[in-house]
Amino acid sequence: MITTEVGDGFAHVVFTTRDDGDMGHGGEYATEVDAEVAARRRTIVDLPWTWLRQVHGSAVVHVTEPGGGAGQVADAVVSSRPDCPLVILTADCAPVALASPEGIIGAVHAGWAGLVAGVIGRAVDEMRTIGASDVRAVLGPTIHPECYEFGDDDLKRIEGRLGPQVRSRSRAGAPALDLPGGVGLALRQAGVEKLTSVGGCTACDTNLFSWRARRDKERQAMVVWR
């Protein structure tokens, strides 16, 4: 696993890897977590997790108690409470941890469709609504442009939202999406200037699950809490 903090100790963050096992719950239609996965989750953070049924949209859940909102359909979650682990599951999309000095935290699942939908900006706005000031961000392992060939029509949609800087080239020279760059652009549009990146490319690193590179059905987790 990869452990870090957002800001100057604003929040703890863990990014799990293949070595930690599958942290998923069976896809967007699952409503329960099986016992084996629940046991693995407890070894990471032994508190009730708020996990989401992620659908590549822009809905944000506001958590007011440990485990609150678990299983809701959304792609971002925020809280001002301690002991409320906020969780995002990925296998190529970008996991983004957010936190402010007031103790307000957030977690965002940002794939290309989520970037177009504005999920990062909506999460930051919700944090500010409940009292956040200087929001900081950490980006975990995600697919990088050298491994992310992309159709031109969808690239144009993302460019329309974030600008031409999201366009890149794959290792083979084909049009590609710079997903980490897109996350940075979306954060800056939302007024978040301080972003730290940890971990590498999910497609290149075989100790990470990747749907794009290996058709992995398992998921790694990002857990944010304080």
GROMACS .gro file of C-alpha atoms in nm:
model
  226
    1MET     CA    1   0.000   0.000   0.000
    2ILE     CA    2   0.095   0.364  -0.044
    3THR     CA    3   0.040   0.593   0.256
    4THR     CA    4   0.053   0.971   0.253
    5GLU     CA    5  -0.121   1.284   0.385
    6VAL     CA    6  -0.315   1.569   0.229
    7GLY     CA    7  -0.170   1.909   0.316
    8ASP     CA    8   0.014   1.950   0.644
    9GLY     CA    9  -0.155   1.658   0.813
   10PHE     CA   10  -0.506   1.765   0.707
   11ALA     CA   11  -0.601   1.400   0.640
   12HIS     CA   12  -0.456   1.050   0.611
   13VAL     CA   13  -0.464   0.872   0.274
   14VAL     CA   14  -0.403   0.508   0.183
   15PHE     CA   15  -0.385   0.376  -0.173
   16THR     CA   16  -0.400  -0.003  -0.177
   17THR     CA   17  -0.222  -0.223  -0.432
   18ARG     CA   18  -0.258  -0.576  -0.570
   19ASP     CA   19  -0.061  -0.701  -0.267
   20ASP     CA   20  -0.347  -0.584  -0.041
   21GLY     CA   21  -0.604  -0.779  -0.242
   22ASP     CA   22  -0.930  -0.690  -0.411
   23MET     CA   23  -1.116  -0.411  -0.229
   24GLY     CA   24  -1.413  -0.403  -0.470
   25HIS     CA   25  -1.776  -0.484  -0.406
   26GLY     CA   26  -1.884  -0.636  -0.734
   27GLY     CA   27  -1.961  -0.335  -0.952
   28GLU     CA   28  -2.211  -0.050  -0.967
   29TYR     CA   29  -2.513  -0.272  -0.897
   30ALA     CA   30  -2.374  -0.433  -0.580
   31THR     CA   31  -2.546  -0.335  -0.255
   32GLU     CA   32  -2.343  -0.545  -0.010
   33VAL     CA   33  -1.979  -0.628   0.055
   34ASP     CA   34  -1.891  -0.995   0.102
   35ALA     CA   35  -1.718  -1.111   0.419
   36GLU     CA   36  -1.380  -1.174   0.257
   37VAL     CA   37  -1.360  -0.822   0.112
   38ALA     CA   38  -1.487  -0.671   0.439
   39ALA     CA   39  -1.208  -0.848   0.628
   40ARG     CA   40  -0.946  -0.711   0.387
   41ARG     CA   41  -1.087  -0.362   0.426
   42ARG     CA   42  -1.058  -0.383   0.805
   43THR     CA   43  -0.684  -0.450   0.774
   44ILE     CA   44  -0.648  -0.114   0.597
   45VAL     CA   45  -0.869   0.105   0.820
   46ASP     CA   46  -1.076  -0.064   1.090
   47LEU     CA   47  -1.368   0.178   1.081
   48PRO     CA   48  -1.696   0.172   0.882
   49TRP     CA   49  -1.614   0.262   0.521
   50THR     CA   50  -1.827   0.490   0.307
   51TRP     CA   51  -1.797   0.328  -0.036
   52LEU     CA   52  -1.992   0.429  -0.344
   53ARG     CA   53  -2.163   0.264  -0.637
   54GLN     CA   54  -1.960   0.463  -0.889
   55VAL     CA   55  -2.121   0.542  -1.226
   56HIS     CA   56  -1.886   0.801  -1.384
   57GLY     CA   57  -2.118   1.089  -1.295
   58SER     CA   58  -2.095   1.399  -1.077
   59ALA     CA   59  -2.314   1.323  -0.773
   60VAL     CA   60  -2.159   1.400  -0.432
   61VAL     CA   61  -2.254   1.233  -0.102
   62HIS     CA   62  -2.222   1.430   0.225
   63VAL     CA   63  -2.134   1.194   0.513
   64THR     CA   64  -2.233   1.287   0.869
   65GLU     CA   65  -2.154   0.962   1.053
   66PRO     CA   66  -1.908   0.671   1.016
   67GLY     CA   67  -2.021   0.453   0.728
   68GLY     CA   68  -2.295   0.697   0.634
   69GLY     CA   69  -2.400   0.689   0.269
   70ALA     CA   70  -2.229   0.355   0.201
   71GLY     CA   71  -2.356   0.203  -0.123
   72GLN     CA   72  -2.509   0.522  -0.262
   73VAL     CA   73  -2.480   0.594  -0.633
   74ALA     CA   74  -2.224   0.874  -0.664
   75ASP     CA   75  -1.866   0.947  -0.766
   76ALA     CA   76  -1.756   1.178  -0.487
   77VAL     CA   77  -1.801   1.196  -0.111
   78VAL     CA   78  -1.722   1.462   0.149
   79SER     CA   79  -1.737   1.491   0.527
   80SER     CA   80  -1.652   1.724   0.816
   81ARG     CA   81  -1.656   1.440   1.070
   82PRO     CA   82  -1.358   1.249   1.211
   83ASP     CA   83  -1.347   0.869   1.194
   84CYS     CA   84  -1.536   0.862   0.864
   85PRO     CA   85  -1.321   0.683   0.604
   86LEU     CA   86  -1.421   0.798   0.256
   87VAL     CA   87  -1.345   0.544  -0.015
   88ILE     CA   88  -1.300   0.540  -0.393
   89LEU     CA   89  -1.237   0.221  -0.592
   90THR     CA   90  -1.035   0.225  -0.914
   91ALA     CA   91  -0.867   0.015  -1.180
   92ASP     CA   92  -0.746   0.299  -1.410
   93CYS     CA   93  -0.961   0.603  -1.323
   94ALA     CA   94  -0.811   0.874  -1.105
   95PRO     CA   95  -0.856   0.861  -0.726
   96VAL     CA   96  -0.837   1.214  -0.584
   97ALA     CA   97  -0.812   1.288  -0.210
   98LEU     CA   98  -0.914   1.634  -0.088
   99ALA     CA   99  -0.876   1.803   0.250
  100SER     CA  100  -0.873   2.145   0.415
  101PRO     CA  101  -0.724   2.277   0.743
  102GLU     CA  102  -1.075   2.289   0.893
  103GLY     CA  103  -1.083   1.908   0.890
  104ILE     CA  104  -1.315   1.878   0.591
  105ILE     CA  105  -1.221   1.590   0.361
  106GLY     CA  106  -1.329   1.454   0.025
  107ALA     CA  107  -1.270   1.165  -0.213
  108VAL     CA  108  -1.337   1.171  -0.587
  109HIS     CA  109  -1.353   0.904  -0.859
  110ALA     CA  110  -1.250   1.085  -1.179
  111GLY     CA  111  -1.254   0.906  -1.511
  112TRP     CA  112  -1.284   1.088  -1.840
  113ALA     CA  113  -1.664   1.102  -1.821
  114GLY     CA  114  -1.648   1.233  -1.465
  115LEU     CA  115  -1.413   1.508  -1.576
  116VAL     CA  116  -1.661   1.610  -1.846
  117ALA     CA  117  -1.946   1.598  -1.590
  118GLY     CA  118  -1.750   1.824  -1.353
  119VAL     CA  119  -1.727   1.584  -1.058
  120ILE     CA  120  -1.410   1.740  -0.916
  121GLY     CA  121  -1.554   2.092  -0.914
  122ARG     CA  122  -1.876   1.971  -0.754
  123ALA     CA  123  -1.686   1.795  -0.476
  124VAL     CA  124  -1.476   2.104  -0.403
  125ASP     CA  125  -1.787   2.324  -0.405
  126GLU     CA  126  -1.959   2.091  -0.155
  127MET     CA  127  -1.655   2.104   0.072
  128ARG     CA  128  -1.660   2.484   0.064
  129THR     CA  129  -2.032   2.485   0.137
  130ILE     CA  130  -1.965   2.304   0.466
  131GLY     CA  131  -1.673   2.528   0.563
  132ALA     CA  132  -1.355   2.438   0.374
  133SER     CA  133  -1.115   2.716   0.284
  134ASP     CA  134  -0.773   2.612   0.147
  135VAL     CA  135  -0.847   2.281  -0.025
  136ARG     CA  136  -0.546   2.064  -0.105
  137ALA     CA  137  -0.538   1.751  -0.324
  138VAL     CA  138  -0.349   1.425  -0.367
  139LEU     CA  139  -0.377   1.218  -0.686
  140GLY     CA  140  -0.313   0.844  -0.659
  141PRO     CA  141  -0.219   0.581  -0.918
  142THR     CA  142  -0.409   0.618  -1.245
  143ILE     CA  143  -0.359   0.536  -1.610
  144HIS     CA  144  -0.110   0.766  -1.785
  145PRO     CA  145  -0.129   0.899  -2.140
  146GLU     CA  146   0.134   0.666  -2.284
  147CYS     CA  147  -0.110   0.378  -2.216
  148TYR     CA  148  -0.441   0.554  -2.280
  149GLU     CA  149  -0.522   0.573  -2.650
  150PHE     CA  150  -0.844   0.766  -2.696
  151GLY     CA  151  -1.103   0.838  -2.964
  152ASP     CA  152  -1.089   1.183  -3.117
  153ASP     CA  153  -1.458   1.266  -3.060
  154ASP     CA  154  -1.436   1.201  -2.686
  155LEU     CA  155  -1.105   1.386  -2.664
  156LYS     CA  156  -1.278   1.689  -2.818
  157ARG     CA  157  -1.550   1.669  -2.548
  158ILE     CA  158  -1.287   1.674  -2.275
  159GLU     CA  159  -1.097   1.955  -2.447
  160GLY     CA  160  -1.421   2.153  -2.454
  161ARG     CA  161  -1.443   2.122  -2.076
  162LEU     CA  162  -1.075   2.153  -1.973
  163GLY     CA  163  -0.876   2.280  -2.269
  164PRO     CA  164  -0.638   2.134  -2.531
  165GLN     CA  165  -0.373   2.042  -2.272
  166VAL     CA  166  -0.558   1.715  -2.203
  167ARG     CA  167  -0.464   1.586  -2.549
  168SER     CA  168  -0.152   1.373  -2.559
  169ARG     CA  169   0.006   1.081  -2.749
  170SER     CA  170   0.031   0.715  -2.655
  171ARG     CA  171   0.354   0.520  -2.662
  172ALA     CA  172   0.258   0.410  -3.014
  173GLY     CA  173   0.196   0.768  -3.125
  174ALA     CA  174  -0.186   0.750  -3.127
  175PRO     CA  175  -0.413   1.021  -2.979
  176ALA     CA  176  -0.429   0.979  -2.602
  177LEU     CA  177  -0.586   1.136  -2.294
  178ASP     CA  178  -0.364   1.282  -2.024
  179LEU     CA  179  -0.588   1.186  -1.731
  180PRO     CA  180  -0.350   1.310  -1.457
  181GLY     CA  181  -0.316   1.637  -1.645
  182GLY     CA  182  -0.694   1.661  -1.677
  183VAL     CA  183  -0.733   1.616  -1.301
  184GLY     CA  184  -0.487   1.898  -1.243
  185LEU     CA  185  -0.674   2.126  -1.484
  186ALA     CA  186  -1.011   2.046  -1.320
  187LEU     CA  187  -0.868   2.120  -0.976
  188ARG     CA  188  -0.730   2.454  -1.092
  189GLN     CA  189  -1.067   2.544  -1.244
  190ALA     CA  190  -1.214   2.470  -0.900
  191GLY     CA  191  -0.960   2.696  -0.730
  192VAL     CA  192  -0.738   2.418  -0.593
  193GLU     CA  193  -0.375   2.504  -0.664
  194LYS     CA  194  -0.187   2.253  -0.450
  195LEU     CA  195  -0.179   1.900  -0.593
  196THR     CA  196   0.058   1.619  -0.501
  197SER     CA  197   0.080   1.302  -0.711
  198VAL     CA  198   0.182   0.962  -0.573
  199GLY     CA  199   0.206   0.625  -0.742
  200GLY     CA  200   0.249   0.552  -1.109
  201CYS     CA  201   0.056   0.427  -1.410
  202THR     CA  202  -0.197   0.153  -1.339
  203ALA     CA  203  -0.140   0.001  -1.683
  204CYS     CA  204   0.240  -0.010  -1.649
  205ASP     CA  205   0.265  -0.119  -1.285
  206THR     CA  206   0.169  -0.486  -1.258
  207ASN     CA  207   0.121  -0.447  -0.880
  208LEU     CA  208  -0.186  -0.235  -0.956
  209PHE     CA  209  -0.517  -0.349  -1.101
  210SER     CA  210  -0.589  -0.219  -1.453
  211TRP     CA  211  -0.901  -0.281  -1.658
  212ARG     CA  212  -0.749  -0.120  -1.966
  213ALA     CA  213  -0.423  -0.315  -1.968
  214ARG     CA  214  -0.517  -0.650  -1.812
  215ARG     CA  215  -0.899  -0.656  -1.791
  216ASP     CA  216  -0.872  -0.689  -1.412
  217LYS     CA  217  -1.210  -0.709  -1.243
  218GLU     CA  218  -1.057  -0.641  -0.902
  219ARG     CA  219  -1.027  -0.292  -0.760
  220GLN     CA  220  -0.777  -0.103  -0.546
  221ALA     CA  221  -0.903   0.146  -0.291
  222MET     CA  222  -0.821   0.501  -0.193
  223VAL     CA  223  -0.918   0.565   0.170
  224VAL     CA  224  -0.925   0.920   0.312
  225TRP     CA  225  -0.992   0.987   0.680
  226ARG     CA  226  -0.885   1.183   0.986
   0.00000   0.00000   0.00000
